[in-house]
């Protein structure tokens, strides 16, 4: 029976989600590095999940500004694209997690998903790049 695959299970969100979705399967970076396009596709094909939830991310906001910039884009943009492409190949839904960092924080009222994005740091820009890449790669309609 196909199951939801949680990617990034050792992170804060991945761990909680895996605890909540008892019937899910989960993978950590040790078994799947999402920056590796071929390995990602092969892993997804081999495990045949019913959907993919991407809880993996490069989240060191301060380090991303300088030395971690390349790594931030590799995980947050390329990694998201690789997972979305794999989901597209299997024709399954891809669920990706956004962040408040895609906005600039100038708004005095709460943000909604439809508000204009305007990230002010590398972390936010890399996360937004991943969202755009994932939407371009695969938008599963349900
Ligand atoms: N936590 C928050 O307050 C918050 C708020 C808004 C949005 N979000 C979003 O929620 C999502 C999850 O955040 P989080 O706080 O749970 O992050 P986290 O605790 O830093 O966990 C991220 C996970 O991603 C894994 N990872 C990093 N690079 C990877 C790679 N190349 N391949 C596979 N896995 C990789 C990490 O593996 P290791 O364990 O090996 O390092 C880690 O387990 C992110 O998209 C983030 O933007 C979080």
Short mmCIF file of N, CA and C and ligand atoms in Angstrom, two decimals:
data_model
loop_
_atom_site.label_atom_id
_atom_site.label_comp_id
_atom_site.label_asym_id
_atom_site.label_seq_id
_atom_site.Cartn_x
_atom_site.Cartn_y
_atom_site.Cartn_z
N UNK A 1 0.85 -1.20 0.00
CA UNK A 1 0.00 0.00 0.00
C UNK A 1 0.88 1.25 0.00
N UNK A 2 0.79 2.12 -1.01
CA UNK A 2 1.63 3.32 -1.07
C UNK A 2 1.38 4.24 0.13
N UNK A 3 2.46 4.87 0.60
CA UNK A 3 2.36 5.73 1.78
C UNK A 3 3.00 7.08 1.51
N UNK A 4 2.59 8.06 2.31
CA UNK A 4 3.21 9.39 2.23
C UNK A 4 4.67 9.28 2.66
N UNK A 5 5.55 9.93 1.90
CA UNK A 5 6.97 9.96 2.24
C UNK A 5 7.31 11.33 2.83
N UNK A 6 7.86 11.32 4.04
CA UNK A 6 8.32 12.55 4.68
C UNK A 6 9.83 12.65 4.50
N UNK A 7 10.27 13.70 3.81
CA UNK A 7 11.70 13.91 3.56
C UNK A 7 12.21 14.92 4.59
N UNK A 8 13.37 14.62 5.20
CA UNK A 8 13.92 15.51 6.23
C UNK A 8 13.36 15.18 7.60
N UNK A 9 13.29 13.89 7.91
CA UNK A 9 12.59 13.44 9.13
C UNK A 9 13.34 13.79 10.42
N UNK A 10 14.62 14.11 10.32
CA UNK A 10 15.34 14.44 11.56
C UNK A 10 15.23 15.92 11.95
N UNK A 11 14.54 16.70 11.14
CA UNK A 11 14.35 18.11 11.46
C UNK A 11 13.15 18.30 12.39
N UNK A 12 12.97 19.55 12.84
CA UNK A 12 11.87 19.86 13.77
C UNK A 12 10.51 19.46 13.21
N UNK A 13 10.23 19.93 11.99
CA UNK A 13 8.92 19.68 11.39
C UNK A 13 8.76 18.22 10.97
N UNK A 14 9.80 17.67 10.35
CA UNK A 14 9.74 16.29 9.86
C UNK A 14 9.45 15.31 10.98
N UNK A 15 10.12 15.52 12.11
CA UNK A 15 9.93 14.63 13.26
C UNK A 15 8.49 14.69 13.77
N UNK A 16 7.97 15.91 13.91
CA UNK A 16 6.60 16.08 14.42
C UNK A 16 5.58 15.47 13.45
N UNK A 17 5.80 15.74 12.17
CA UNK A 17 4.85 15.24 11.17
C UNK A 17 4.85 13.72 11.13
N UNK A 18 6.04 13.14 11.22
CA UNK A 18 6.13 11.68 11.19
C UNK A 18 5.43 11.07 12.41
N UNK A 19 5.52 11.75 13.54
CA UNK A 19 4.80 11.29 14.75
C UNK A 19 3.29 11.36 14.56
N UNK A 20 2.85 12.40 13.86
CA UNK A 20 1.41 12.58 13.65
C UNK A 20 0.87 11.62 12.59
N UNK A 21 1.62 11.49 11.49
CA UNK A 21 1.18 10.62 10.39
C UNK A 21 1.77 9.23 10.61
N UNK A 22 1.15 8.47 11.45
CA UNK A 22 1.69 7.17 11.87
C UNK A 22 1.92 6.24 10.68
N UNK A 23 1.13 6.43 9.63
CA UNK A 23 1.20 5.51 8.51
C UNK A 23 2.21 5.96 7.44
N UNK A 24 2.97 7.02 7.74
CA UNK A 24 3.90 7.54 6.74
C UNK A 24 5.24 6.79 6.78
N UNK A 25 5.99 6.93 5.69
CA UNK A 25 7.38 6.49 5.69
C UNK A 25 8.23 7.75 5.69
N UNK A 26 9.48 7.63 6.11
CA UNK A 26 10.27 8.84 6.29
C UNK A 26 11.73 8.56 5.94
N UNK A 27 12.43 9.63 5.53
CA UNK A 27 13.83 9.46 5.17
C UNK A 27 14.64 10.66 5.66
N UNK A 28 15.85 10.36 6.12
CA UNK A 28 16.75 11.42 6.58
C UNK A 28 17.81 11.68 5.52
N UNK A 29 18.63 12.70 5.77
CA UNK A 29 19.67 13.07 4.80
C UNK A 29 20.67 11.93 4.57
N UNK A 30 20.90 11.11 5.62
CA UNK A 30 21.85 10.00 5.48
C UNK A 30 21.45 9.08 4.34
N UNK A 31 20.16 8.85 4.17
CA UNK A 31 19.68 7.90 3.15
C UNK A 31 19.32 8.59 1.84
N UNK A 32 19.02 9.88 1.89
CA UNK A 32 18.66 10.61 0.67
C UNK A 32 19.11 12.06 0.77
N UNK A 33 20.07 12.42 -0.08
CA UNK A 33 20.52 13.81 -0.19
C UNK A 33 19.75 14.42 -1.37
N UNK A 34 18.81 15.31 -1.06
CA UNK A 34 17.92 15.82 -2.12
C UNK A 34 18.63 16.73 -3.12
N UNK A 35 19.87 17.11 -2.83
CA UNK A 35 20.61 17.92 -3.81
C UNK A 35 21.12 17.04 -4.96
N UNK A 36 21.08 15.73 -4.78
CA UNK A 36 21.52 14.79 -5.82
C UNK A 36 20.30 14.40 -6.67
N UNK A 37 20.23 14.95 -7.87
CA UNK A 37 19.04 14.77 -8.73
C UNK A 37 18.77 13.30 -9.05
N UNK A 38 19.81 12.59 -9.49
CA UNK A 38 19.61 11.18 -9.87
C UNK A 38 19.24 10.32 -8.67
N UNK A 39 19.96 10.54 -7.57
CA UNK A 39 19.69 9.74 -6.36
C UNK A 39 18.26 9.99 -5.87
N UNK A 40 17.80 11.23 -5.99
CA UNK A 40 16.44 11.55 -5.54
C UNK A 40 15.40 10.83 -6.38
N UNK A 41 15.58 10.87 -7.69
CA UNK A 41 14.62 10.20 -8.57
C UNK A 41 14.64 8.69 -8.33
N UNK A 42 15.83 8.13 -8.20
CA UNK A 42 15.94 6.69 -7.98
C UNK A 42 15.29 6.28 -6.65
N UNK A 43 15.51 7.08 -5.61
CA UNK A 43 14.93 6.77 -4.30
C UNK A 43 13.41 6.78 -4.36
N UNK A 44 12.87 7.81 -5.01
CA UNK A 44 11.41 7.93 -5.10
C UNK A 44 10.82 6.79 -5.94
N UNK A 45 11.47 6.48 -7.03
CA UNK A 45 11.00 5.37 -7.88
C UNK A 45 11.02 4.06 -7.10
N UNK A 46 12.08 3.84 -6.33
CA UNK A 46 12.23 2.58 -5.61
C UNK A 46 11.19 2.45 -4.50
N UNK A 47 10.81 3.58 -3.88
CA UNK A 47 9.91 3.52 -2.72
C UNK A 47 8.44 3.74 -3.06
N UNK A 48 8.17 4.28 -4.26
CA UNK A 48 6.79 4.42 -4.75
C UNK A 48 5.83 5.00 -3.71
N UNK A 49 6.11 6.19 -3.16
CA UNK A 49 5.17 6.79 -2.20
C UNK A 49 3.89 7.26 -2.89
N UNK A 50 2.86 7.51 -2.07
CA UNK A 50 1.60 8.05 -2.61
C UNK A 50 1.65 9.57 -2.70
N UNK A 51 2.53 10.20 -1.92
CA UNK A 51 2.76 11.64 -1.96
C UNK A 51 4.09 11.92 -1.26
N UNK A 52 4.63 13.12 -1.49
CA UNK A 52 5.91 13.49 -0.87
C UNK A 52 5.71 14.80 -0.11
N UNK A 53 6.15 14.83 1.15
CA UNK A 53 6.16 16.08 1.93
C UNK A 53 7.62 16.46 2.15
N UNK A 54 8.00 17.64 1.67
CA UNK A 54 9.38 18.06 1.80
C UNK A 54 9.58 18.89 3.07
N UNK A 55 10.13 18.24 4.10
CA UNK A 55 10.47 18.95 5.34
C UNK A 55 11.97 19.22 5.42
N UNK A 56 12.69 18.88 4.36
CA UNK A 56 14.14 19.12 4.33
C UNK A 56 14.42 20.54 3.87
N UNK A 57 15.38 21.17 4.51
CA UNK A 57 15.73 22.54 4.12
C UNK A 57 17.08 22.91 4.73
N UNK A 58 17.72 23.88 4.11
CA UNK A 58 18.89 24.52 4.72
C UNK A 58 18.33 25.69 5.51
N UNK A 59 18.42 25.63 6.83
CA UNK A 59 17.70 26.61 7.67
C UNK A 59 18.62 27.50 8.50
N UNK A 60 19.93 27.43 8.27
CA UNK A 60 20.84 28.30 9.03
C UNK A 60 20.84 29.69 8.38
N UNK A 61 19.93 30.52 8.86
CA UNK A 61 19.67 31.83 8.23
C UNK A 61 20.94 32.69 8.20
N UNK A 62 21.65 32.75 9.29
CA UNK A 62 22.84 33.62 9.36
C UNK A 62 23.97 33.10 8.47
N UNK A 63 24.23 31.81 8.53
CA UNK A 63 25.33 31.23 7.75
C UNK A 63 25.02 31.32 6.25
N UNK A 64 23.74 31.25 5.88
CA UNK A 64 23.35 31.32 4.47
C UNK A 64 23.75 32.65 3.84
N UNK A 65 23.88 33.67 4.65
CA UNK A 65 24.20 35.02 4.12
C UNK A 65 25.55 35.05 3.43
N UNK A 66 26.49 34.22 3.89
CA UNK A 66 27.84 34.27 3.33
C UNK A 66 28.33 32.89 2.90
N UNK A 67 29.04 32.21 3.78
CA UNK A 67 29.67 30.93 3.43
C UNK A 67 28.64 29.86 3.04
N UNK A 68 27.43 29.96 3.56
CA UNK A 68 26.45 28.92 3.30
C UNK A 68 25.53 29.18 2.13
N UNK A 69 25.83 30.24 1.36
CA UNK A 69 24.90 30.63 0.29
C UNK A 69 24.68 29.51 -0.74
N UNK A 70 25.78 28.94 -1.19
CA UNK A 70 25.68 27.89 -2.22
C UNK A 70 24.89 26.69 -1.69
N UNK A 71 25.20 26.32 -0.45
CA UNK A 71 24.50 25.18 0.15
C UNK A 71 23.01 25.48 0.33
N UNK A 72 22.70 26.71 0.69
CA UNK A 72 21.29 27.09 0.88
C UNK A 72 20.52 26.93 -0.43
N UNK A 73 21.08 27.41 -1.52
CA UNK A 73 20.41 27.27 -2.82
C UNK A 73 20.37 25.80 -3.27
N UNK A 74 21.44 25.06 -2.97
CA UNK A 74 21.47 23.65 -3.38
C UNK A 74 20.32 22.88 -2.74
N UNK A 75 20.08 23.11 -1.46
CA UNK A 75 19.02 22.37 -0.76
C UNK A 75 17.65 23.00 -1.02
N UNK A 76 17.57 24.32 -0.83
CA UNK A 76 16.25 24.98 -0.84
C UNK A 76 15.69 25.20 -2.24
N UNK A 77 16.57 25.36 -3.22
CA UNK A 77 16.07 25.50 -4.60
C UNK A 77 16.21 24.18 -5.37
N UNK A 78 17.45 23.72 -5.55
CA UNK A 78 17.65 22.50 -6.36
C UNK A 78 17.00 21.28 -5.71
N UNK A 79 17.11 21.17 -4.39
CA UNK A 79 16.52 20.03 -3.70
C UNK A 79 15.00 19.99 -3.88
N UNK A 80 14.38 21.16 -3.75
CA UNK A 80 12.92 21.22 -3.94
C UNK A 80 12.56 20.84 -5.38
N UNK A 81 13.35 21.34 -6.33
CA UNK A 81 13.09 21.02 -7.74
C UNK A 81 13.25 19.52 -7.98
N UNK A 82 14.28 18.92 -7.42
CA UNK A 82 14.53 17.49 -7.62
C UNK A 82 13.38 16.64 -7.09
N UNK A 83 12.87 17.01 -5.93
CA UNK A 83 11.74 16.26 -5.36
C UNK A 83 10.47 16.46 -6.18
N UNK A 84 10.25 17.71 -6.61
CA UNK A 84 9.05 17.99 -7.41
C UNK A 84 9.11 17.24 -8.74
N UNK A 85 10.28 17.21 -9.34
CA UNK A 85 10.44 16.46 -10.60
C UNK A 85 10.15 14.98 -10.40
N UNK A 86 10.65 14.43 -9.30
CA UNK A 86 10.42 13.01 -9.01
C UNK A 86 8.92 12.75 -8.79
N UNK A 87 8.26 13.67 -8.08
CA UNK A 87 6.82 13.53 -7.86
C UNK A 87 6.06 13.59 -9.19
N UNK A 88 6.54 14.44 -10.05
CA UNK A 88 5.92 14.57 -11.38
C UNK A 88 6.03 13.25 -12.16
N UNK A 89 7.21 12.64 -12.09
CA UNK A 89 7.43 11.37 -12.79
C UNK A 89 6.45 10.30 -12.30
N UNK A 90 6.22 10.27 -10.99
CA UNK A 90 5.29 9.27 -10.43
C UNK A 90 3.83 9.74 -10.47
N UNK A 91 3.61 11.01 -10.87
CA UNK A 91 2.28 11.60 -10.91
C UNK A 91 1.61 11.56 -9.53
N UNK A 92 2.36 12.00 -8.53
CA UNK A 92 1.84 12.05 -7.16
C UNK A 92 1.96 13.48 -6.64
N UNK A 93 1.16 13.85 -5.62
CA UNK A 93 1.24 15.21 -5.07
C UNK A 93 2.57 15.47 -4.38
N UNK A 94 3.03 16.71 -4.51
CA UNK A 94 4.24 17.17 -3.83
C UNK A 94 3.85 18.31 -2.90
N UNK A 95 4.13 18.14 -1.62
CA UNK A 95 3.80 19.17 -0.61
C UNK A 95 5.10 19.80 -0.13
N UNK A 96 5.18 21.11 -0.30
CA UNK A 96 6.41 21.84 0.03
C UNK A 96 6.09 22.89 1.09
N UNK A 97 7.03 23.15 1.99
CA UNK A 97 6.78 24.06 3.11
C UNK A 97 7.41 25.42 2.86
N UNK A 98 6.60 26.46 2.98
CA UNK A 98 7.10 27.82 2.79
C UNK A 98 7.62 28.37 4.12
N UNK A 99 7.92 29.65 4.14
CA UNK A 99 8.42 30.31 5.34
C UNK A 99 8.04 31.79 5.32
N UNK A 100 7.95 32.36 6.52
CA UNK A 100 7.69 33.80 6.59
C UNK A 100 8.83 34.61 5.96
N UNK A 101 9.99 34.00 5.81
CA UNK A 101 11.15 34.71 5.25
C UNK A 101 11.00 35.04 3.76
N UNK A 102 9.95 34.54 3.10
CA UNK A 102 9.76 34.95 1.69
C UNK A 102 9.15 36.36 1.63
N UNK A 103 8.73 36.89 2.79
CA UNK A 103 8.20 38.26 2.84
C UNK A 103 9.23 39.18 3.48
N UNK A 104 9.03 40.50 3.31
CA UNK A 104 10.03 41.43 3.86
C UNK A 104 9.70 41.92 5.27
N UNK A 105 8.53 41.57 5.78
CA UNK A 105 8.19 41.91 7.16
C UNK A 105 7.67 43.33 7.34
N UNK A 106 7.49 44.06 6.26
CA UNK A 106 7.04 45.46 6.37
C UNK A 106 5.55 45.59 6.72
N UNK A 107 4.79 44.54 6.46
CA UNK A 107 3.34 44.60 6.63
C UNK A 107 2.97 44.71 8.11
N UNK A 108 1.96 45.50 8.41
CA UNK A 108 1.55 45.66 9.81
C UNK A 108 0.42 44.70 10.17
N UNK A 109 -0.16 44.03 9.14
CA UNK A 109 -1.21 43.04 9.39
C UNK A 109 -0.69 41.67 8.97
N UNK A 110 -1.33 40.61 9.45
CA UNK A 110 -0.82 39.27 9.14
C UNK A 110 -0.73 38.99 7.64
N UNK A 111 0.26 38.22 7.25
CA UNK A 111 0.44 37.85 5.84
C UNK A 111 -0.48 36.69 5.46
N UNK A 112 -0.87 36.66 4.19
CA UNK A 112 -1.55 35.48 3.66
C UNK A 112 -0.69 34.96 2.51
N UNK A 113 -1.00 33.75 2.09
CA UNK A 113 -0.19 33.11 1.04
C UNK A 113 -0.17 33.92 -0.25
N UNK A 114 -1.21 34.74 -0.46
CA UNK A 114 -1.32 35.48 -1.72
C UNK A 114 -0.54 36.80 -1.72
N UNK A 115 -0.03 37.20 -0.58
CA UNK A 115 0.69 38.49 -0.54
C UNK A 115 1.96 38.43 -1.38
N UNK A 116 2.36 39.61 -1.83
CA UNK A 116 3.55 39.68 -2.68
C UNK A 116 4.80 39.27 -1.88
N UNK A 117 5.63 38.43 -2.50
CA UNK A 117 6.87 38.01 -1.85
C UNK A 117 7.96 39.05 -2.10
N UNK A 118 8.86 39.16 -1.14
CA UNK A 118 9.96 40.12 -1.27
C UNK A 118 11.03 39.80 -0.22
N UNK A 119 11.71 38.66 -0.39
CA UNK A 119 12.67 38.24 0.63
C UNK A 119 13.86 39.20 0.74
N UNK A 120 14.35 39.35 1.95
CA UNK A 120 15.43 40.33 2.15
C UNK A 120 16.77 39.67 2.48
N UNK A 121 16.78 38.35 2.58
CA UNK A 121 18.07 37.69 2.84
C UNK A 121 18.19 36.42 1.99
N UNK A 122 19.39 35.84 2.03
CA UNK A 122 19.68 34.68 1.16
C UNK A 122 18.76 33.51 1.50
N UNK A 123 18.53 33.28 2.78
CA UNK A 123 17.65 32.17 3.16
C UNK A 123 16.27 32.34 2.52
N UNK A 124 15.69 33.53 2.67
CA UNK A 124 14.37 33.79 2.09
C UNK A 124 14.38 33.69 0.57
N UNK A 125 15.45 34.21 -0.03
CA UNK A 125 15.53 34.16 -1.50
C UNK A 125 15.68 32.72 -1.99
N UNK A 126 16.46 31.92 -1.28
CA UNK A 126 16.64 30.53 -1.70
C UNK A 126 15.35 29.73 -1.51
N UNK A 127 14.60 30.04 -0.44
CA UNK A 127 13.32 29.35 -0.22
C UNK A 127 12.31 29.73 -1.30
N UNK A 128 12.27 31.01 -1.64
CA UNK A 128 11.34 31.44 -2.70
C UNK A 128 11.73 30.80 -4.04
N UNK A 129 13.03 30.75 -4.31
CA UNK A 129 13.49 30.13 -5.56
C UNK A 129 13.03 28.67 -5.62
N UNK A 130 13.05 27.99 -4.48
CA UNK A 130 12.59 26.60 -4.43
C UNK A 130 11.10 26.46 -4.70
N UNK A 131 10.33 27.41 -4.17
CA UNK A 131 8.89 27.36 -4.40
C UNK A 131 8.57 27.56 -5.89
N UNK A 132 9.26 28.52 -6.48
CA UNK A 132 9.04 28.78 -7.91
C UNK A 132 9.46 27.57 -8.74
N UNK A 133 10.61 27.00 -8.40
CA UNK A 133 11.12 25.84 -9.15
C UNK A 133 10.17 24.65 -9.01
N UNK A 134 9.66 24.42 -7.80
CA UNK A 134 8.77 23.28 -7.57
C UNK A 134 7.45 23.46 -8.32
N UNK A 135 6.92 24.69 -8.27
CA UNK A 135 5.65 24.95 -8.98
C UNK A 135 5.82 24.78 -10.49
N UNK A 136 6.98 25.19 -10.98
CA UNK A 136 7.24 25.06 -12.41
C UNK A 136 7.39 23.59 -12.80
N UNK A 137 8.03 22.81 -11.92
CA UNK A 137 8.29 21.41 -12.23
C UNK A 137 7.02 20.56 -12.17
N UNK A 138 6.14 20.87 -11.19
CA UNK A 138 5.02 19.94 -10.96
C UNK A 138 3.94 20.59 -10.12
N UNK A 139 2.78 20.72 -10.69
CA UNK A 139 1.66 21.22 -9.90
C UNK A 139 0.53 20.22 -9.99
N UNK A 140 0.53 19.27 -9.07
CA UNK A 140 -0.47 18.20 -9.09
C UNK A 140 -1.84 18.75 -8.72
N UNK A 141 -2.80 18.59 -9.61
CA UNK A 141 -4.15 19.02 -9.33
C UNK A 141 -4.90 17.87 -8.67
N UNK A 142 -5.67 18.18 -7.63
CA UNK A 142 -6.41 17.09 -6.99
C UNK A 142 -7.90 17.37 -7.07
N1 LIG B 1 10.90 25.71 12.30
C1 LIG B 1 10.26 26.83 12.02
O1 LIG B 1 10.00 27.66 12.90
C2 LIG B 1 9.79 27.11 10.63
C3 LIG B 1 9.05 28.27 10.38
C4 LIG B 1 8.62 28.53 9.07
C5 LIG B 1 8.91 27.64 8.03
N2 LIG B 1 9.64 26.53 8.30
C6 LIG B 1 9.94 25.64 7.16
O2 LIG B 1 9.68 24.31 7.53
C7 LIG B 1 10.58 23.43 6.88
C8 LIG B 1 11.27 22.55 7.92
O3 LIG B 1 11.96 23.39 8.82
P1 LIG B 1 12.62 22.82 10.18
O4 LIG B 1 12.58 23.92 11.17
O5 LIG B 1 12.02 21.50 10.52
O6 LIG B 1 14.13 22.65 9.70
P2 LIG B 1 15.31 21.83 10.42
O7 LIG B 1 14.95 21.49 11.82
O8 LIG B 1 16.56 22.60 10.18
O9 LIG B 1 15.36 20.48 9.60
C9 LIG B 1 15.72 20.46 8.26
C10 LIG B 1 16.06 19.04 7.90
O10 LIG B 1 16.47 19.04 6.53
C11 LIG B 1 17.52 18.11 6.41
N3 LIG B 1 18.36 18.37 5.25
C12 LIG B 1 19.21 19.41 5.06
N4 LIG B 1 19.85 19.29 3.90
C13 LIG B 1 19.39 18.15 3.33
C14 LIG B 1 19.68 17.48 2.12
N5 LIG B 1 20.60 17.95 1.25
N6 LIG B 1 19.03 16.33 1.85
C15 LIG B 1 18.11 15.83 2.72
N7 LIG B 1 17.80 16.42 3.89
C16 LIG B 1 18.43 17.55 4.18
C17 LIG B 1 18.30 18.25 7.70
O11 LIG B 1 19.09 17.10 7.87
P3 LIG B 1 20.14 16.94 9.11
O12 LIG B 1 19.27 16.56 10.26
O13 LIG B 1 21.05 15.87 8.66
O14 LIG B 1 20.80 18.28 9.25
C18 LIG B 1 17.20 18.43 8.73
O15 LIG B 1 16.81 17.21 9.28
C19 LIG B 1 11.55 24.32 6.09
O16 LIG B 1 11.13 24.38 4.75
C20 LIG B 1 11.41 25.67 6.75
O17 LIG B 1 11.65 26.73 5.83
C21 LIG B 1 10.08 26.24 9.56
#
